[in-house]
């Protein structure tokens, strides 16, 4: 049932969800601290918390140096970018399905046009939606209608509503994220209320609701708004949603802290500390009445003198003896005859090489640990060693668990939007069903990476079945954006004899009597034979397209055998 004006005023005044909204925003801001690529320093709460964390771990002088090195963009932003890049292939499924069933084909055809040309699907999901998932994952999806209808059919649209604009809301089911109502600031002076009956807007100033601007009813029977993301951070607070990196936020803090401290060590290595004996300086300017005091000029009252630029004046004798070039110079007491100290008059304080190596390796380990924990085992593991089918599948399974969870979230979000848009545009009774699938077949590696896996598997004696699997993955990775070439290469792989063998390997098999001359000729002349077949018939994709696939392959194979028999 829709909200009355009195109910709306009461909810705006009470703001029962204010604490939850603040927690949601606080969690998102902490994620943004590491996820957003910032170009300027900010004084947000996460920044202050991070610096307080660093200050608690460092002595005062080291903390001052830490502040100097704390710059943006941060190292963790780079790592978060890598994590999301590795997951972005959820939109590259090989068997995607967008199934819309209406009572008439007229509506189905119109909706295909509308969602692609007006809603800008699927591009809006992997461009705008993906960016919201990175930093505004707790936003609300709202399907809205224009205040005035100017065309024959309504033109619904949707948008992501940031929680910072939300005043109050209520869900019908915390786990599904469907809203009973949502009240939010459309602008600083306009309040919008969306419930299960209508869209209302009011004048709004100083937390007071003014005159009603518009009241646009709908007949959906439910509120056209839901949480964009469904996965809760925990079941006790289901409205606070989990980011892909939520569970690793402490590790991100440590990584950034460690990275900045490593830069301090790098600076120490690049600019060494030199020591030399402390020299007594007797410089004195009797005319002007000042003398040297620890390298700086003071008057007879020990007040520091200033140079022409207003800086504390340095002693000209000591200045001439200062370190030339980068580094720091530390003065130490000269040797004493009593203790027999016969050190060299100057030296370098060297840093331990093991410390340098540890810091480099530990940073790399931290980054790998975070990536593996968030998106699954790194695919470089497969590229760096010989693998068998079980190992390859283990890597795919590791990535698939996380990817399927993210993919499912986007499928549910798009299904809600598309179904609601269709019902608003054509009416509740005309929509039969809406089913969205971003696919079940994904390839996490590039063609080059897969070829390395294939070579490694072949060299280690992998079975034909394993090689078939890897080669198919190569095809899908390299031709994922060209369905025609993908179809062609799959057909050719069915036709080519001994496709996992080189020409020399096949010749060797022939010489040993394992294959006949006809098969050898097809293998050695395969490309030319296919070209001849296509000159005399159709291309291999169109040829026999209405036949059973096995029958099609058998016909082409018989033709290739005839060619080599003729020759």
Coordinates of C-alpha atoms in Angstrom, one line a residue:
X1 CA 0.0 0.0 0.0
X2 CA 1.3 3.4 -0.9
X3 CA 2.5 6.0 1.6
X4 CA 0.3 8.9 2.5
X5 CA 1.8 12.4 2.9
X6 CA 1.5 12.1 6.7
X7 CA 3.4 8.8 6.7
X8 CA 6.1 10.3 4.5
X9 CA 6.5 13.3 6.8
X10 CA 6.8 11.0 9.8
X11 CA 9.4 8.8 8.2
X12 CA 11.5 11.8 7.1
X13 CA 11.3 13.2 10.6
X14 CA 12.1 9.9 12.4
X15 CA 14.7 8.6 9.9
X16 CA 14.7 5.1 11.5
X17 CA 17.3 3.8 9.0
X18 CA 19.8 6.6 9.6
X19 CA 22.2 4.5 11.6
X20 CA 22.1 1.7 9.0
X21 CA 22.6 4.2 6.2
X22 CA 25.6 5.7 8.0
X23 CA 27.1 2.3 8.4
X24 CA 26.6 1.5 4.8
X25 CA 28.2 4.7 3.7
X26 CA 31.1 4.2 6.2
X27 CA 31.8 0.7 4.8
X28 CA 31.6 1.9 1.2
X29 CA 34.0 4.8 2.0
X30 CA 36.5 2.4 3.5
X31 CA 36.3 0.3 0.3
X32 CA 36.6 3.5 -1.8
X33 CA 39.8 4.5 0.1
X34 CA 41.6 1.6 -1.6
X35 CA 39.4 1.1 -4.7
X36 CA 39.2 4.7 -6.1
X37 CA 42.1 6.0 -8.1
X38 CA 42.5 9.4 -6.5
X39 CA 44.6 12.3 -8.0
X40 CA 44.5 14.5 -4.9
X41 CA 44.8 14.0 -1.2
X42 CA 41.6 13.9 0.9
X43 CA 40.8 14.3 4.5
X44 CA 38.0 11.7 4.7
X45 CA 37.4 9.5 7.7
X46 CA 39.1 6.4 6.1
X47 CA 42.2 8.6 5.3
X48 CA 42.3 9.9 8.9
X49 CA 41.8 6.4 10.3
X50 CA 44.6 5.0 8.1
X51 CA 47.0 7.7 9.2
X52 CA 46.1 7.2 12.8
X53 CA 46.8 3.5 12.4
X54 CA 50.3 4.4 10.9
X55 CA 51.0 6.9 13.7
X56 CA 50.3 4.2 16.3
X57 CA 52.9 2.0 14.8
X58 CA 55.7 4.5 14.2
X59 CA 57.9 6.8 16.3
X60 CA 57.4 10.5 15.7
X61 CA 60.3 11.1 13.4
X62 CA 59.4 8.0 11.3
X63 CA 55.8 9.1 11.1
X64 CA 56.8 12.5 9.8
X65 CA 58.7 10.8 7.0
X66 CA 55.7 8.5 6.5
X67 CA 53.4 11.5 5.9
X68 CA 55.8 12.8 3.2
X69 CA 55.7 9.5 1.3
X70 CA 51.9 9.1 1.6
X71 CA 50.9 10.0 -1.9
X72 CA 48.0 9.3 -4.3
X73 CA 47.3 7.3 -6.3
X74 CA 48.0 4.6 -3.7
X75 CA 49.6 1.2 -4.4
X76 CA 46.4 -0.5 -3.2
X77 CA 44.4 1.2 -5.9
X78 CA 46.6 -0.5 -8.5
X79 CA 46.0 -3.9 -6.8
X80 CA 42.3 -3.4 -6.6
X81 CA 42.3 -2.5 -10.3
X82 CA 44.0 -5.8 -11.0
X83 CA 41.4 -7.7 -8.9
X84 CA 38.5 -6.2 -10.7
X85 CA 40.1 -6.6 -14.1
X86 CA 40.5 -10.3 -13.4
X87 CA 36.7 -10.6 -12.7
X88 CA 35.5 -8.4 -15.5
X89 CA 35.2 -11.4 -17.9
X90 CA 31.9 -12.2 -16.3
X91 CA 30.4 -10.3 -19.3
X92 CA 32.3 -12.5 -21.8
X93 CA 30.4 -15.7 -21.3
X94 CA 30.4 -17.9 -24.4
X95 CA 26.8 -19.0 -24.0
X96 CA 24.9 -15.9 -22.8
X97 CA 21.1 -16.0 -22.8
X98 CA 18.6 -13.2 -22.7
X99 CA 15.2 -14.7 -22.9
X100 CA 12.1 -12.5 -22.9
X101 CA 8.7 -14.1 -23.3
X102 CA 5.6 -11.9 -24.1
X103 CA 2.1 -12.6 -25.1
X104 CA 2.8 -11.2 -28.6
X105 CA 5.9 -11.2 -30.7
X106 CA 5.3 -7.5 -31.4
X107 CA 6.2 -6.7 -27.8
X108 CA 9.2 -9.0 -27.9
X109 CA 10.6 -7.3 -31.0
X110 CA 9.9 -3.9 -29.6
X111 CA 11.6 -4.7 -26.3
X112 CA 14.7 -6.0 -28.0
X113 CA 15.0 -2.7 -29.7
X114 CA 14.1 -0.7 -26.6
X115 CA 16.6 -2.4 -24.3
X116 CA 19.5 -2.0 -26.7
X117 CA 18.8 1.4 -28.2
X118 CA 17.2 3.2 -25.2
X119 CA 18.4 1.4 -22.1
X120 CA 21.8 0.8 -23.8
X121 CA 22.0 -2.8 -22.7
X122 CA 24.3 -4.7 -22.4
X123 CA 26.9 -2.0 -22.5
X124 CA 25.5 0.0 -19.5
X125 CA 26.0 -3.0 -17.3
X126 CA 29.7 -3.6 -18.0
X127 CA 30.5 0.1 -18.1
X128 CA 28.3 2.0 -15.6
X129 CA 27.2 -1.0 -13.6
X130 CA 30.7 -2.3 -13.2
X131 CA 31.9 1.0 -11.9
X132 CA 29.1 1.2 -9.3
X133 CA 30.0 -2.4 -8.3
X134 CA 33.5 -1.2 -7.5
X135 CA 32.7 1.7 -5.2
X136 CA 28.9 2.1 -4.9
X137 CA 27.9 -1.6 -4.5
X138 CA 25.3 -0.7 -1.8
X139 CA 23.4 1.6 -4.1
X140 CA 19.7 1.1 -5.0
X141 CA 18.4 0.3 -8.5
X142 CA 15.4 2.4 -9.3
X143 CA 13.2 1.9 -12.4
X144 CA 11.4 5.1 -13.0
X145 CA 8.9 6.7 -15.5
X146 CA 9.0 10.2 -17.0
X147 CA 6.5 12.6 -15.4
X148 CA 4.8 13.0 -18.7
X149 CA 4.4 10.4 -21.4
X150 CA 5.1 11.8 -24.9
X151 CA 5.0 8.6 -27.0
X152 CA 2.5 5.8 -27.6
X153 CA 4.1 3.5 -25.1
X154 CA 5.6 4.5 -21.7
X155 CA 9.4 5.0 -21.7
X156 CA 10.7 3.7 -18.4
X157 CA 14.4 4.0 -17.5
X158 CA 16.6 3.0 -14.6
X159 CA 19.4 4.4 -12.6
X160 CA 21.7 3.7 -9.6
X161 CA 20.7 5.7 -6.5
X162 CA 23.6 6.3 -4.1
X163 CA 23.0 5.7 -0.4
X164 CA 24.3 9.2 0.4
X165 CA 21.0 10.6 -1.1
X166 CA 18.7 8.2 0.7
X167 CA 16.7 9.5 3.7
X168 CA 14.7 6.4 4.5
X169 CA 13.7 3.0 3.1
X170 CA 12.2 -0.4 4.0
X171 CA 12.8 -3.8 2.4
X172 CA 10.1 -6.4 1.9
X173 CA 12.8 -9.1 2.2
X174 CA 16.3 -8.3 3.5
X175 CA 18.0 -11.1 1.5
X176 CA 16.3 -10.3 -1.9
X177 CA 16.8 -6.5 -1.4
X178 CA 13.4 -5.7 -2.8
X179 CA 12.1 -2.4 -1.4
X180 CA 8.7 -1.7 0.2
X181 CA 9.5 2.0 -0.3
X182 CA 12.4 4.4 -0.7
X183 CA 12.5 8.1 0.1
X184 CA 15.5 10.1 -1.2
X185 CA 16.7 13.6 -2.3
X186 CA 16.4 13.9 -6.0
X187 CA 18.1 17.3 -5.7
X188 CA 18.7 19.6 -2.8
X189 CA 15.2 21.0 -3.2
X190 CA 13.2 18.0 -4.5
X191 CA 12.2 14.9 -2.5
X192 CA 11.2 11.7 -4.3
X193 CA 9.1 8.8 -2.9
X194 CA 8.8 5.5 -4.7
X195 CA 6.5 2.8 -3.3
X196 CA 4.3 0.0 -4.6
X197 CA 1.7 2.4 -6.0
X198 CA 3.4 5.5 -7.5
X199 CA 6.3 7.9 -7.9
X200 CA 5.8 11.1 -5.9
X201 CA 7.9 14.2 -5.8
X202 CA 7.7 17.1 -3.3
X203 CA 9.3 20.4 -2.7
X204 CA 11.9 20.0 0.0
X205 CA 13.9 22.5 2.1
X206 CA 15.5 22.4 5.5
X207 CA 14.2 18.9 6.1
X208 CA 10.6 20.1 5.5
X209 CA 8.3 18.7 2.8
X210 CA 6.5 21.4 0.8
X211 CA 4.0 21.2 -2.0
X212 CA 3.5 18.1 -4.1
X213 CA 5.2 18.4 -7.5
X214 CA 4.0 15.2 -9.2
X215 CA 2.2 12.0 -8.5
X216 CA 2.7 9.4 -11.1
X217 CA 1.0 6.0 -10.4
X218 CA 2.0 2.6 -11.7
X219 CA 0.3 -0.7 -11.6
X220 CA 3.2 -3.0 -10.9
X221 CA 2.0 -4.2 -7.5
X222 CA 5.5 -3.9 -6.1
X223 CA 8.0 -1.1 -5.5
X224 CA 10.2 -0.7 -8.6
X225 CA 13.4 -0.4 -6.5
X226 CA 15.8 -2.9 -4.9
X227 CA 19.3 -3.1 -3.6
X228 CA 21.8 -3.3 -6.5
X229 CA 23.8 -6.0 -4.7
X230 CA 22.3 -8.9 -2.7
X231 CA 25.3 -10.4 -0.9
X232 CA 25.3 -9.2 2.7
X233 CA 28.4 -8.5 4.7
X234 CA 26.9 -10.6 7.5
X235 CA 23.4 -12.0 8.3
X236 CA 23.0 -9.8 11.3
X237 CA 23.2 -6.7 9.1
X238 CA 21.8 -7.8 5.8
X239 CA 21.4 -4.3 4.4
X240 CA 25.1 -3.7 4.5
X241 CA 26.4 -5.4 1.3
X242 CA 29.7 -7.0 0.7
X243 CA 32.2 -5.8 -1.8
X244 CA 34.6 -8.1 -3.6
X245 CA 37.4 -6.8 -1.4
X246 CA 35.5 -6.3 1.9
X247 CA 37.1 -9.3 3.7
X248 CA 40.6 -8.1 2.7
X249 CA 40.4 -4.4 3.9
X250 CA 42.7 -5.0 6.8
X251 CA 45.2 -6.6 4.5
X252 CA 44.9 -3.6 2.1
X253 CA 45.7 -1.2 5.0
X254 CA 48.8 -3.3 5.9
X255 CA 49.9 -3.5 2.3
X256 CA 49.8 0.3 1.8
X257 CA 51.5 0.8 5.2
X258 CA 54.2 -1.7 4.2
X259 CA 54.6 -0.2 0.7
X260 CA 55.2 3.3 2.1
X261 CA 57.7 2.0 4.6
X262 CA 59.5 0.1 1.8
X263 CA 59.8 3.4 0.0
X264 CA 61.6 4.8 3.0
X265 CA 64.0 1.9 2.8
X266 CA 64.5 2.5 -0.9
X267 CA 65.3 6.1 -0.2
X268 CA 67.8 5.1 2.4
X269 CA 69.5 2.7 -0.1
X270 CA 69.6 5.4 -2.8
X271 CA 70.9 8.1 -0.6
X272 CA 73.4 6.6 1.9
X273 CA 74.4 7.9 5.3
X274 CA 78.1 8.9 5.4
X275 CA 80.0 9.6 8.6
X276 CA 83.2 11.6 9.2
X277 CA 85.0 12.9 12.2
X278 CA 83.6 16.0 13.7
X279 CA 85.8 19.0 12.9
X280 CA 86.2 21.9 15.3
X281 CA 85.5 25.2 13.4
X282 CA 87.1 28.4 14.7
X283 CA 85.6 30.7 12.1
X284 CA 84.9 34.2 13.4
X285 CA 84.1 37.5 11.7
X286 CA 85.3 40.1 14.2
X287 CA 84.1 43.0 12.1
X288 CA 80.5 41.9 12.1
X289 CA 80.7 40.2 15.5
X290 CA 79.6 36.6 14.6
X291 CA 81.1 33.2 14.8
X292 CA 80.5 29.6 13.9
X293 CA 78.3 27.5 16.2
X294 CA 77.8 23.9 15.0
X295 CA 77.9 25.0 11.3
X296 CA 75.6 28.1 11.7
X297 CA 76.5 31.7 12.4
X298 CA 75.6 33.3 15.8
X299 CA 76.2 36.6 17.4
X300 CA 77.9 37.2 20.7
X301 CA 74.6 36.5 22.4
X302 CA 74.3 33.2 20.6
X303 CA 71.4 34.4 18.4
X304 CA 71.3 32.9 14.9
X305 CA 72.1 35.2 12.1
X306 CA 69.9 35.4 9.0
X307 CA 71.1 35.5 5.4
X308 CA 69.7 37.7 2.6
X309 CA 66.9 35.3 2.0
X310 CA 65.8 35.3 5.6
X311 CA 67.2 31.8 6.3
X312 CA 69.5 30.9 9.1
X313 CA 73.0 31.7 7.9
X314 CA 75.5 28.8 7.5
X315 CA 79.2 29.0 8.3
X316 CA 81.1 29.5 5.0
X317 CA 84.0 27.2 6.2
X318 CA 81.7 24.4 7.3
X319 CA 79.6 24.9 4.1
X320 CA 82.7 24.3 2.0
X321 CA 83.2 21.0 3.8
X322 CA 79.6 19.7 3.4
X323 CA 78.8 16.5 1.5
X324 CA 78.8 16.8 -2.3
X325 CA 76.0 15.0 -3.9
X326 CA 73.0 13.0 -2.6
X327 CA 73.0 11.4 0.9
X328 CA 73.4 12.5 4.5
X329 CA 76.6 13.3 6.5
X330 CA 76.8 12.3 10.1
X331 CA 79.6 13.8 12.3
X332 CA 81.1 11.5 14.9
X333 CA 83.7 12.3 17.7
X334 CA 87.3 12.0 16.6
X335 CA 89.3 9.0 17.8
X336 CA 90.9 9.2 21.2
X337 CA 94.5 8.2 21.9
X338 CA 93.3 6.6 25.1
X339 CA 91.1 4.0 23.4
X340 CA 93.3 3.4 20.4
X341 CA 90.5 4.1 17.9
X342 CA 92.2 4.0 14.5
X343 CA 89.2 4.1 12.2
X344 CA 89.3 5.6 8.7
X345 CA 88.4 9.3 8.8
X346 CA 85.2 8.8 6.7
X347 CA 82.9 5.9 6.0
X348 CA 79.4 4.7 4.8
X349 CA 76.7 3.1 6.9
X350 CA 75.6 0.3 4.6
X351 CA 72.1 -1.3 4.8
X352 CA 71.8 -5.1 5.1
X353 CA 71.1 -6.7 1.7
X354 CA 68.9 -9.3 3.2
X355 CA 66.6 -6.5 4.5
X356 CA 66.3 -5.0 1.1
X357 CA 65.5 -8.4 -0.5
X358 CA 63.0 -9.2 2.2
X359 CA 61.0 -6.0 1.7
X360 CA 60.8 -6.5 -2.0
X361 CA 59.7 -10.2 -1.7
X362 CA 57.3 -9.5 1.1
X363 CA 55.4 -6.8 -0.8
X364 CA 55.1 -9.2 -3.8
X365 CA 53.8 -11.9 -1.4
X366 CA 51.2 -9.6 0.1
X367 CA 49.9 -8.6 -3.3
X368 CA 49.7 -12.2 -4.4
X369 CA 48.0 -13.3 -1.2
X370 CA 45.3 -10.6 -1.5
X371 CA 44.6 -11.4 -5.2
X372 CA 44.4 -15.1 -4.6
X373 CA 42.1 -14.6 -1.6
X374 CA 39.7 -12.3 -3.5
X375 CA 39.5 -13.8 -7.0
X376 CA 41.1 -17.2 -6.7
X377 CA 44.5 -18.8 -7.6
X378 CA 46.6 -16.6 -9.9
X379 CA 46.7 -18.0 -13.5
X380 CA 50.5 -17.4 -13.5
X381 CA 50.8 -20.6 -11.5
X382 CA 49.7 -22.5 -14.5
X383 CA 52.0 -20.7 -16.8
X384 CA 55.1 -21.2 -14.7
X385 CA 55.1 -25.0 -14.4
X386 CA 54.0 -28.2 -16.2
X387 CA 50.3 -28.9 -15.6
X388 CA 47.9 -31.7 -16.1
X389 CA 44.2 -31.7 -16.6
X390 CA 43.5 -31.8 -12.8
X391 CA 45.8 -28.8 -12.1
X392 CA 44.2 -26.7 -14.9
X393 CA 40.7 -27.5 -13.7
X394 CA 41.7 -26.6 -10.2
X395 CA 42.8 -23.1 -11.3
X396 CA 39.5 -22.7 -13.3
X397 CA 37.5 -23.9 -10.3
X398 CA 39.2 -21.5 -8.0
X399 CA 38.3 -18.5 -10.2
X400 CA 34.9 -19.9 -11.1
X401 CA 33.6 -19.9 -7.5
X402 CA 34.2 -16.2 -7.1
X403 CA 33.2 -15.3 -10.7
X404 CA 29.9 -17.2 -10.5
X405 CA 29.0 -15.3 -7.3
X406 CA 29.6 -11.9 -9.0
X407 CA 28.0 -13.1 -12.2
X408 CA 24.8 -14.1 -10.3
X409 CA 24.6 -10.7 -8.7
X410 CA 24.6 -9.0 -12.1
X411 CA 22.1 -11.5 -13.6
X412 CA 19.6 -10.8 -10.7
X413 CA 20.1 -7.0 -11.1
X414 CA 19.5 -7.0 -14.8
X415 CA 16.6 -9.4 -14.5
X416 CA 14.9 -7.1 -12.0
X417 CA 15.4 -4.1 -14.3
X418 CA 14.4 -5.7 -17.5
X419 CA 11.3 -7.3 -16.1
X420 CA 10.2 -4.1 -14.4
X421 CA 10.9 -2.0 -17.5
X422 CA 8.9 -4.5 -19.6
X423 CA 5.9 -4.4 -17.2
X424 CA 5.8 -0.6 -17.1
X425 CA 6.1 -0.4 -20.9
X426 CA 3.6 -3.1 -21.9
X427 CA 1.6 -3.9 -18.8
X428 CA 1.7 -6.6 -16.2
X429 CA -0.4 -9.0 -18.1
X430 CA 1.7 -9.0 -21.3
X431 CA 5.0 -10.2 -19.7
X432 CA 5.3 -14.0 -19.4
X433 CA 8.8 -14.4 -18.2
X434 CA 12.3 -12.8 -18.2
X435 CA 15.4 -14.9 -17.8
X436 CA 19.0 -13.5 -17.8
X437 CA 22.1 -15.7 -18.0
X438 CA 25.6 -14.2 -18.6
X439 CA 26.8 -17.7 -19.6
X440 CA 28.4 -20.7 -18.0
X441 CA 31.5 -21.1 -20.2
X442 CA 34.3 -18.6 -19.3
X443 CA 38.0 -18.6 -20.1
X444 CA 40.2 -16.8 -17.6
X445 CA 43.4 -16.8 -19.7
X446 CA 44.5 -15.1 -22.9
X447 CA 45.3 -17.1 -26.0
X448 CA 49.0 -16.7 -25.3
X449 CA 48.7 -18.0 -21.8
X450 CA 46.7 -21.0 -22.9
X451 CA 49.2 -21.8 -25.6
X452 CA 51.9 -22.0 -23.0
X453 CA 49.7 -24.3 -21.0
X454 CA 49.0 -26.4 -24.1
X455 CA 52.8 -26.7 -24.9
X456 CA 53.6 -27.6 -21.3
X457 CA 50.8 -30.3 -21.2
X458 CA 51.9 -31.8 -24.5
X459 CA 55.6 -31.9 -23.5
X460 CA 54.7 -33.6 -20.3
X461 CA 52.7 -36.4 -22.1
X462 CA 49.1 -35.2 -21.6
X463 CA 46.3 -37.3 -23.0
X464 CA 44.5 -36.5 -26.2
X465 CA 41.4 -35.6 -24.1
X466 CA 43.4 -33.0 -22.1
X467 CA 44.9 -31.5 -25.3
X468 CA 41.5 -31.3 -26.9
X469 CA 40.2 -29.4 -23.8
X470 CA 43.1 -27.0 -23.8
X471 CA 43.0 -26.4 -27.6
X472 CA 39.3 -25.6 -27.4
X473 CA 39.9 -23.1 -24.7
X474 CA 42.5 -21.5 -27.0
X475 CA 40.0 -21.2 -29.7
X476 CA 37.3 -19.6 -27.5
X477 CA 39.9 -17.1 -26.0
X478 CA 41.3 -16.0 -29.3
X479 CA 38.0 -15.8 -31.3
X480 CA 35.6 -14.8 -28.5
X481 CA 34.7 -11.6 -30.4
X482 CA 34.4 -13.3 -33.8
X483 CA 31.7 -15.9 -33.8
X484 CA 32.2 -16.7 -37.5
X485 CA 35.9 -17.5 -37.2
X486 CA 35.3 -19.4 -34.0
X487 CA 32.8 -21.6 -35.7
X488 CA 35.1 -22.1 -38.6
X489 CA 38.1 -23.1 -36.5
X490 CA 36.0 -25.6 -34.5
X491 CA 34.9 -27.3 -37.7
X492 CA 38.5 -27.4 -39.0
X493 CA 39.7 -29.0 -35.8
X494 CA 37.2 -31.8 -36.4
X495 CA 38.4 -32.4 -39.9
X496 CA 42.2 -32.2 -39.5
X497 CA 43.8 -35.6 -38.8
X498 CA 46.2 -35.9 -35.8
X499 CA 45.7 -32.2 -35.0
X500 CA 47.9 -32.3 -32.0
X501 CA 50.9 -33.6 -34.0
X502 CA 53.3 -31.5 -36.1
X503 CA 54.0 -32.4 -39.7
X504 CA 57.4 -34.0 -38.8
X505 CA 55.7 -36.1 -36.1
X506 CA 53.1 -37.4 -38.5
X507 CA 55.8 -38.2 -41.1
X508 CA 57.6 -40.2 -38.4
X509 CA 54.4 -42.1 -37.6
X510 CA 54.0 -42.9 -41.3
X511 CA 57.6 -44.2 -41.6
X512 CA 57.0 -46.4 -38.6
X513 CA 53.8 -47.8 -40.3
X514 CA 51.3 -46.4 -37.8
X515 CA 49.3 -44.4 -40.3
X516 CA 48.4 -44.9 -44.0
X517 CA 49.6 -42.8 -46.9
X518 CA 46.1 -41.2 -47.5
X519 CA 46.0 -39.8 -43.9
X520 CA 49.5 -38.5 -44.3
X521 CA 48.6 -36.7 -47.5
X522 CA 45.5 -35.1 -45.9
X523 CA 47.6 -33.9 -43.0
X524 CA 50.4 -32.4 -45.1
X525 CA 48.1 -30.8 -47.6
X526 CA 45.2 -30.0 -45.2
X527 CA 45.0 -26.2 -45.9
X528 CA 45.1 -26.6 -49.7
X529 CA 42.5 -29.4 -49.7
X530 CA 40.1 -27.2 -47.6
X531 CA 40.6 -24.3 -50.0
X532 CA 39.8 -26.6 -53.0
X533 CA 36.7 -27.9 -51.2
X534 CA 35.4 -24.4 -50.6
X535 CA 36.1 -23.4 -54.3
X536 CA 34.1 -26.3 -55.5
X537 CA 31.4 -26.1 -52.9
X538 CA 30.3 -23.7 -50.2
X539 CA 32.5 -22.6 -47.3
X540 CA 32.7 -25.2 -44.6
X541 CA 30.4 -23.2 -42.3
X542 CA 27.5 -22.9 -44.8
X543 CA 28.1 -26.3 -46.3
X544 CA 25.7 -28.9 -44.9
X545 CA 24.3 -26.4 -42.3
X546 CA 21.0 -28.1 -42.3
X547 CA 22.5 -31.6 -41.9
X548 CA 23.4 -33.4 -38.7
X549 CA 26.9 -32.2 -37.7
X550 CA 28.4 -35.7 -37.8
X551 CA 27.0 -36.3 -41.3
X552 CA 28.4 -33.0 -42.4
X553 CA 31.9 -33.9 -41.2
X554 CA 31.8 -37.3 -42.7
X555 CA 30.8 -35.9 -46.1
X556 CA 33.7 -33.4 -46.1
X557 CA 36.1 -36.0 -44.9
X558 CA 35.1 -38.3 -47.8
X559 CA 35.6 -35.5 -50.2
X560 CA 39.1 -34.8 -48.9
X561 CA 40.0 -38.5 -49.3
X562 CA 38.8 -38.4 -52.9
X563 CA 41.1 -35.4 -53.5
X564 CA 44.2 -37.2 -52.3
X565 CA 43.3 -40.4 -54.1
X566 CA 43.0 -38.5 -57.4
X567 CA 46.4 -36.9 -57.0

